[in-house]
């Protein structure tokens, strides 16, 4: 089991999540973070930390975001590790809660 970052992280990237992870399994792209599914120990600490409510247990990922399970696995193999909180993206508040952000994902 792993935790998965879903759509609402895109263009927000608050990064509060990385601070609490005991195994440093977050990876950072230009406007989105992902969790490495083979490194996550399923501790659930990150889920309540995300101001955008973008983190789900793998078995609770909403139906319309199921493709994010594969996306986290894929991108965590190529993006660099992130272990410290940084400023959110400049328009985070504006994008928080917007639907259909997947086409905004930068790789
Ligand atoms: Fe890290 Fe725990 Fe979140 Fe997995 S569930 S990403 S181990 S904080
Ligand atoms: Fe993204 Fe939430 Fe972490 S917006 S960077 S999953 S705190």
Short mmCIF file of N, CA and C and ligand atoms in Angstrom, two decimals:
data_model
loop_
_atom_site.label_atom_id
_atom_site.label_comp_id
_atom_site.label_asym_id
_atom_site.label_seq_id
_atom_site.Cartn_x
_atom_site.Cartn_y
_atom_site.Cartn_z
N UNK A 1 0.85 -1.20 0.00
CA UNK A 1 0.00 0.00 0.00
C UNK A 1 0.89 1.25 0.00
N UNK A 2 0.36 2.28 -0.62
CA UNK A 2 1.10 3.55 -0.65
C UNK A 2 0.09 4.69 -0.55
N UNK A 3 0.61 5.85 -0.33
CA UNK A 3 -0.22 7.04 -0.47
C UNK A 3 0.08 7.66 -1.83
N UNK A 4 -0.90 8.41 -2.33
CA UNK A 4 -0.85 8.91 -3.71
C UNK A 4 -1.21 10.40 -3.71
N UNK A 5 -0.49 11.18 -4.48
CA UNK A 5 -0.85 12.60 -4.62
C UNK A 5 -1.75 12.76 -5.84
N UNK A 6 -2.86 13.43 -5.63
CA UNK A 6 -3.85 13.59 -6.68
C UNK A 6 -3.86 14.97 -7.31
N UNK A 7 -4.86 15.18 -8.10
CA UNK A 7 -4.94 16.34 -8.99
C UNK A 7 -4.80 17.70 -8.32
N UNK A 8 -5.32 17.83 -7.10
CA UNK A 8 -5.35 19.19 -6.55
C UNK A 8 -3.99 19.74 -6.14
N UNK A 9 -2.96 18.90 -6.18
CA UNK A 9 -1.60 19.42 -5.93
C UNK A 9 -1.11 20.25 -7.12
N UNK A 10 -1.59 19.93 -8.31
CA UNK A 10 -1.10 20.59 -9.53
C UNK A 10 -1.31 22.12 -9.44
N UNK A 11 -0.25 22.84 -9.70
CA UNK A 11 -0.21 24.31 -9.68
C UNK A 11 -0.39 24.91 -8.28
N UNK A 12 -0.42 24.07 -7.24
CA UNK A 12 -0.44 24.55 -5.85
C UNK A 12 0.90 24.24 -5.18
N UNK A 13 1.20 22.92 -5.05
CA UNK A 13 2.49 22.47 -4.53
C UNK A 13 2.86 23.16 -3.21
N UNK A 14 2.01 22.98 -2.21
CA UNK A 14 2.24 23.63 -0.91
C UNK A 14 3.47 23.09 -0.18
N UNK A 15 3.80 21.83 -0.40
CA UNK A 15 4.98 21.12 0.16
C UNK A 15 4.97 20.92 1.68
N UNK A 16 3.87 21.19 2.36
CA UNK A 16 3.80 20.86 3.80
C UNK A 16 4.00 19.36 4.02
N UNK A 17 3.59 18.58 3.04
CA UNK A 17 3.65 17.12 3.12
C UNK A 17 5.07 16.59 3.34
N UNK A 18 6.05 17.19 2.70
CA UNK A 18 7.40 16.63 2.72
C UNK A 18 8.02 16.70 4.11
N UNK A 19 7.60 17.65 4.90
CA UNK A 19 8.19 17.87 6.22
C UNK A 19 7.95 16.72 7.18
N UNK A 20 6.85 16.01 7.01
CA UNK A 20 6.48 14.98 8.00
C UNK A 20 6.84 13.56 7.57
N UNK A 21 7.32 13.40 6.36
CA UNK A 21 7.54 12.04 5.86
C UNK A 21 8.81 11.42 6.48
N UNK A 22 8.66 10.32 7.19
CA UNK A 22 9.82 9.71 7.86
C UNK A 22 10.79 9.03 6.91
N UNK A 23 10.38 8.78 5.69
CA UNK A 23 11.27 8.08 4.75
C UNK A 23 11.62 8.92 3.52
N UNK A 24 11.25 10.21 3.53
CA UNK A 24 11.63 11.13 2.45
C UNK A 24 11.32 10.57 1.06
N UNK A 25 10.06 10.20 0.86
CA UNK A 25 9.73 9.56 -0.42
C UNK A 25 8.93 10.46 -1.36
N UNK A 26 9.09 11.80 -1.18
CA UNK A 26 8.44 12.73 -2.11
C UNK A 26 9.41 13.17 -3.21
N UNK A 27 8.86 13.35 -4.41
CA UNK A 27 9.67 13.74 -5.57
C UNK A 27 8.98 14.92 -6.25
N UNK A 28 9.80 15.84 -6.74
CA UNK A 28 9.27 17.14 -7.16
C UNK A 28 9.42 17.42 -8.65
N UNK A 29 8.31 17.77 -9.27
CA UNK A 29 8.33 18.26 -10.63
C UNK A 29 8.07 19.76 -10.64
N UNK A 30 7.98 20.36 -11.81
CA UNK A 30 7.81 21.82 -11.90
C UNK A 30 6.57 22.33 -11.16
N UNK A 31 5.45 21.63 -11.26
CA UNK A 31 4.25 22.15 -10.58
C UNK A 31 3.41 21.06 -9.89
N UNK A 32 4.06 20.00 -9.45
CA UNK A 32 3.36 18.86 -8.85
C UNK A 32 4.37 18.02 -8.07
N UNK A 33 3.91 17.37 -7.02
CA UNK A 33 4.74 16.42 -6.29
C UNK A 33 4.16 15.02 -6.44
N UNK A 34 5.01 14.02 -6.30
CA UNK A 34 4.54 12.64 -6.31
C UNK A 34 5.20 11.87 -5.17
N UNK A 35 4.59 10.73 -4.83
CA UNK A 35 5.10 9.84 -3.79
C UNK A 35 5.61 8.56 -4.47
N UNK A 36 6.79 8.11 -4.06
CA UNK A 36 7.31 6.85 -4.62
C UNK A 36 6.61 5.66 -3.95
N UNK A 37 5.87 4.88 -4.71
CA UNK A 37 5.05 3.83 -4.09
C UNK A 37 5.85 2.72 -3.43
N UNK A 38 7.09 2.51 -3.86
CA UNK A 38 7.89 1.44 -3.25
C UNK A 38 8.62 1.92 -2.00
N UNK A 39 8.65 3.23 -1.79
CA UNK A 39 9.35 3.77 -0.62
C UNK A 39 8.39 4.17 0.49
N UNK A 40 7.17 4.54 0.15
CA UNK A 40 6.16 4.95 1.13
C UNK A 40 5.87 3.79 2.08
N UNK A 41 5.89 4.08 3.40
CA UNK A 41 5.63 3.02 4.39
C UNK A 41 4.20 3.11 4.93
N UNK A 42 3.37 3.94 4.27
CA UNK A 42 1.95 3.93 4.58
C UNK A 42 1.65 4.44 6.00
N UNK A 43 2.44 5.42 6.44
CA UNK A 43 2.28 5.89 7.82
C UNK A 43 1.11 6.87 7.97
N UNK A 44 0.66 7.46 6.86
CA UNK A 44 -0.50 8.36 6.84
C UNK A 44 -0.24 9.74 7.44
N UNK A 45 0.99 10.05 7.81
CA UNK A 45 1.27 11.35 8.43
C UNK A 45 1.06 12.51 7.46
N UNK A 46 1.34 12.30 6.19
CA UNK A 46 1.28 13.40 5.23
C UNK A 46 -0.15 13.82 4.88
N UNK A 47 -1.05 12.88 4.89
CA UNK A 47 -2.41 13.15 4.40
C UNK A 47 -3.07 14.38 5.04
N UNK A 48 -3.07 14.49 6.38
CA UNK A 48 -3.73 15.66 6.98
C UNK A 48 -2.94 16.95 6.85
N UNK A 49 -1.68 16.87 6.45
CA UNK A 49 -0.84 18.07 6.35
C UNK A 49 -1.10 18.87 5.09
N UNK A 50 -1.67 18.25 4.07
CA UNK A 50 -1.84 18.95 2.79
C UNK A 50 -3.01 19.92 2.84
N UNK A 51 -2.74 21.23 2.68
CA UNK A 51 -3.80 22.23 2.73
C UNK A 51 -4.79 22.06 1.57
N UNK A 52 -4.35 21.39 0.52
CA UNK A 52 -5.19 21.22 -0.67
C UNK A 52 -5.94 19.87 -0.65
N UNK A 53 -5.77 19.11 0.43
CA UNK A 53 -6.40 17.78 0.52
C UNK A 53 -6.14 16.94 -0.74
N UNK A 54 -4.90 16.94 -1.16
CA UNK A 54 -4.55 16.27 -2.42
C UNK A 54 -3.96 14.88 -2.21
N UNK A 55 -3.81 14.44 -0.94
CA UNK A 55 -3.15 13.16 -0.69
C UNK A 55 -4.18 12.12 -0.23
N UNK A 56 -4.09 10.94 -0.86
CA UNK A 56 -5.03 9.86 -0.56
C UNK A 56 -4.28 8.55 -0.32
N UNK A 57 -4.84 7.73 0.54
CA UNK A 57 -4.40 6.35 0.58
C UNK A 57 -4.76 5.72 -0.76
N UNK A 58 -3.91 4.81 -1.22
CA UNK A 58 -4.13 4.21 -2.55
C UNK A 58 -5.54 3.64 -2.72
N UNK A 59 -6.08 3.09 -1.66
CA UNK A 59 -7.41 2.48 -1.78
C UNK A 59 -8.55 3.48 -1.61
N UNK A 60 -8.19 4.76 -1.42
CA UNK A 60 -9.23 5.79 -1.29
C UNK A 60 -9.11 6.87 -2.36
N UNK A 61 -8.31 6.61 -3.37
CA UNK A 61 -8.18 7.58 -4.47
C UNK A 61 -9.54 7.68 -5.17
N UNK A 62 -10.06 8.91 -5.35
CA UNK A 62 -11.35 9.04 -6.02
C UNK A 62 -11.33 8.43 -7.42
N UNK A 63 -12.48 7.92 -7.81
CA UNK A 63 -12.61 7.21 -9.09
C UNK A 63 -12.05 8.02 -10.26
N UNK A 64 -12.33 9.32 -10.26
CA UNK A 64 -11.91 10.15 -11.40
C UNK A 64 -10.43 10.54 -11.33
N UNK A 65 -9.70 10.02 -10.31
CA UNK A 65 -8.26 10.34 -10.22
C UNK A 65 -7.42 9.08 -10.20
N UNK A 66 -7.98 7.97 -10.59
CA UNK A 66 -7.26 6.70 -10.52
C UNK A 66 -5.98 6.70 -11.34
N UNK A 67 -5.94 7.51 -12.40
CA UNK A 67 -4.71 7.54 -13.22
C UNK A 67 -3.54 8.14 -12.45
N UNK A 68 -3.81 8.83 -11.33
CA UNK A 68 -2.72 9.41 -10.55
C UNK A 68 -1.91 8.35 -9.81
N UNK A 69 -2.46 7.16 -9.62
CA UNK A 69 -1.69 6.08 -8.99
C UNK A 69 -0.49 5.74 -9.89
N UNK A 70 -0.76 5.57 -11.16
CA UNK A 70 0.29 5.25 -12.12
C UNK A 70 1.23 6.45 -12.33
N UNK A 71 0.65 7.63 -12.32
CA UNK A 71 1.44 8.86 -12.52
C UNK A 71 2.46 9.05 -11.38
N UNK A 72 2.05 8.80 -10.14
CA UNK A 72 2.98 8.89 -9.01
C UNK A 72 4.12 7.88 -9.18
N UNK A 73 3.78 6.66 -9.59
CA UNK A 73 4.80 5.62 -9.76
C UNK A 73 5.78 6.01 -10.87
N UNK A 74 5.23 6.50 -11.97
CA UNK A 74 6.06 6.84 -13.12
C UNK A 74 6.98 8.04 -12.85
N UNK A 75 6.41 9.12 -12.34
CA UNK A 75 7.18 10.36 -12.20
C UNK A 75 8.16 10.31 -11.02
N UNK A 76 7.88 9.49 -10.01
CA UNK A 76 8.81 9.39 -8.88
C UNK A 76 10.10 8.69 -9.28
N UNK A 77 10.10 8.06 -10.44
CA UNK A 77 11.33 7.43 -10.94
C UNK A 77 12.22 8.44 -11.66
N UNK A 78 11.65 9.55 -12.08
CA UNK A 78 12.44 10.49 -12.89
C UNK A 78 12.64 11.86 -12.23
N UNK A 79 11.78 12.25 -11.31
CA UNK A 79 11.92 13.57 -10.68
C UNK A 79 12.86 13.49 -9.47
N UNK A 80 13.49 14.62 -9.08
CA UNK A 80 14.38 14.64 -7.93
C UNK A 80 13.61 14.59 -6.59
N UNK A 81 14.28 14.07 -5.60
CA UNK A 81 13.76 13.98 -4.24
C UNK A 81 13.61 15.38 -3.64
N UNK A 82 12.58 15.57 -2.81
CA UNK A 82 12.42 16.83 -2.07
C UNK A 82 12.17 16.49 -0.60
N UNK A 83 12.91 17.15 0.29
CA UNK A 83 12.79 16.81 1.72
C UNK A 83 12.49 18.02 2.59
N UNK A 84 12.53 19.22 2.00
CA UNK A 84 12.25 20.40 2.81
C UNK A 84 11.15 21.24 2.19
N UNK A 85 10.33 21.81 3.08
CA UNK A 85 9.24 22.66 2.63
C UNK A 85 9.79 23.91 1.94
N UNK A 86 9.07 24.34 0.90
CA UNK A 86 9.41 25.60 0.24
C UNK A 86 8.13 26.38 0.01
N UNK A 87 8.25 27.59 -0.51
CA UNK A 87 7.05 28.39 -0.77
C UNK A 87 6.15 27.68 -1.78
N UNK A 88 4.82 27.79 -1.60
CA UNK A 88 3.92 27.25 -2.62
C UNK A 88 4.09 28.00 -3.94
N UNK A 89 3.51 27.46 -5.00
CA UNK A 89 3.56 28.18 -6.27
C UNK A 89 2.78 29.49 -6.13
N UNK A 90 3.17 30.52 -6.89
CA UNK A 90 2.62 31.86 -6.68
C UNK A 90 1.10 31.95 -6.79
N UNK A 91 0.50 31.16 -7.68
CA UNK A 91 -0.96 31.23 -7.84
C UNK A 91 -1.68 30.07 -7.15
N UNK A 92 -1.05 29.52 -6.11
CA UNK A 92 -1.61 28.34 -5.44
C UNK A 92 -3.05 28.57 -4.97
N UNK A 93 -3.30 29.70 -4.34
CA UNK A 93 -4.63 29.95 -3.79
C UNK A 93 -5.69 29.99 -4.89
N UNK A 94 -5.29 30.52 -6.03
CA UNK A 94 -6.22 30.64 -7.16
C UNK A 94 -6.54 29.27 -7.77
N UNK A 95 -5.55 28.37 -7.79
CA UNK A 95 -5.74 27.06 -8.43
C UNK A 95 -6.27 26.00 -7.47
N UNK A 96 -6.19 26.26 -6.19
CA UNK A 96 -6.64 25.28 -5.19
C UNK A 96 -8.12 25.00 -5.38
N UNK A 97 -8.44 23.73 -5.61
CA UNK A 97 -9.84 23.33 -5.75
C UNK A 97 -10.37 23.32 -7.17
N UNK A 98 -9.57 23.84 -8.12
CA UNK A 98 -10.02 23.80 -9.53
C UNK A 98 -10.02 22.36 -10.04
N UNK A 99 -11.02 22.01 -10.81
CA UNK A 99 -11.10 20.67 -11.40
C UNK A 99 -10.43 20.65 -12.77
N UNK A 100 -10.07 19.45 -13.20
CA UNK A 100 -9.53 19.31 -14.56
C UNK A 100 -8.17 19.94 -14.74
N UNK A 101 -7.29 19.82 -13.73
CA UNK A 101 -5.98 20.44 -13.83
C UNK A 101 -4.93 19.54 -14.47
N UNK A 102 -5.31 18.30 -14.78
CA UNK A 102 -4.30 17.36 -15.27
C UNK A 102 -3.58 17.88 -16.52
N UNK A 103 -4.31 18.61 -17.36
CA UNK A 103 -3.65 19.13 -18.57
C UNK A 103 -2.69 20.28 -18.26
N UNK A 104 -2.64 20.73 -17.00
CA UNK A 104 -1.69 21.77 -16.59
C UNK A 104 -0.39 21.16 -16.05
N UNK A 105 -0.37 19.85 -15.92
CA UNK A 105 0.80 19.19 -15.34
C UNK A 105 2.02 19.35 -16.23
N UNK A 106 3.09 19.91 -15.65
CA UNK A 106 4.34 20.06 -16.38
C UNK A 106 5.29 18.94 -16.00
N UNK A 107 5.97 18.39 -16.96
CA UNK A 107 6.89 17.27 -16.68
C UNK A 107 8.34 17.69 -16.74
FE1 LIG B 1 5.68 9.51 3.60
FE2 LIG B 1 4.02 8.36 5.35
FE3 LIG B 1 3.06 9.98 3.46
FE4 LIG B 1 4.02 7.60 2.78
S1 LIG B 1 2.20 7.98 4.06
S2 LIG B 1 4.42 9.55 1.75
S3 LIG B 1 5.69 7.34 4.25
S4 LIG B 1 4.41 10.57 5.15
FE1 LIG B 2 1.02 19.02 -3.06
FE2 LIG B 2 -0.34 19.08 -0.83
FE3 LIG B 2 2.14 18.33 -0.75
S1 LIG B 2 -0.48 20.55 -2.51
S2 LIG B 2 3.05 19.50 -2.40
S3 LIG B 2 0.50 17.29 -1.82
S4 LIG B 2 1.13 19.61 0.73
#
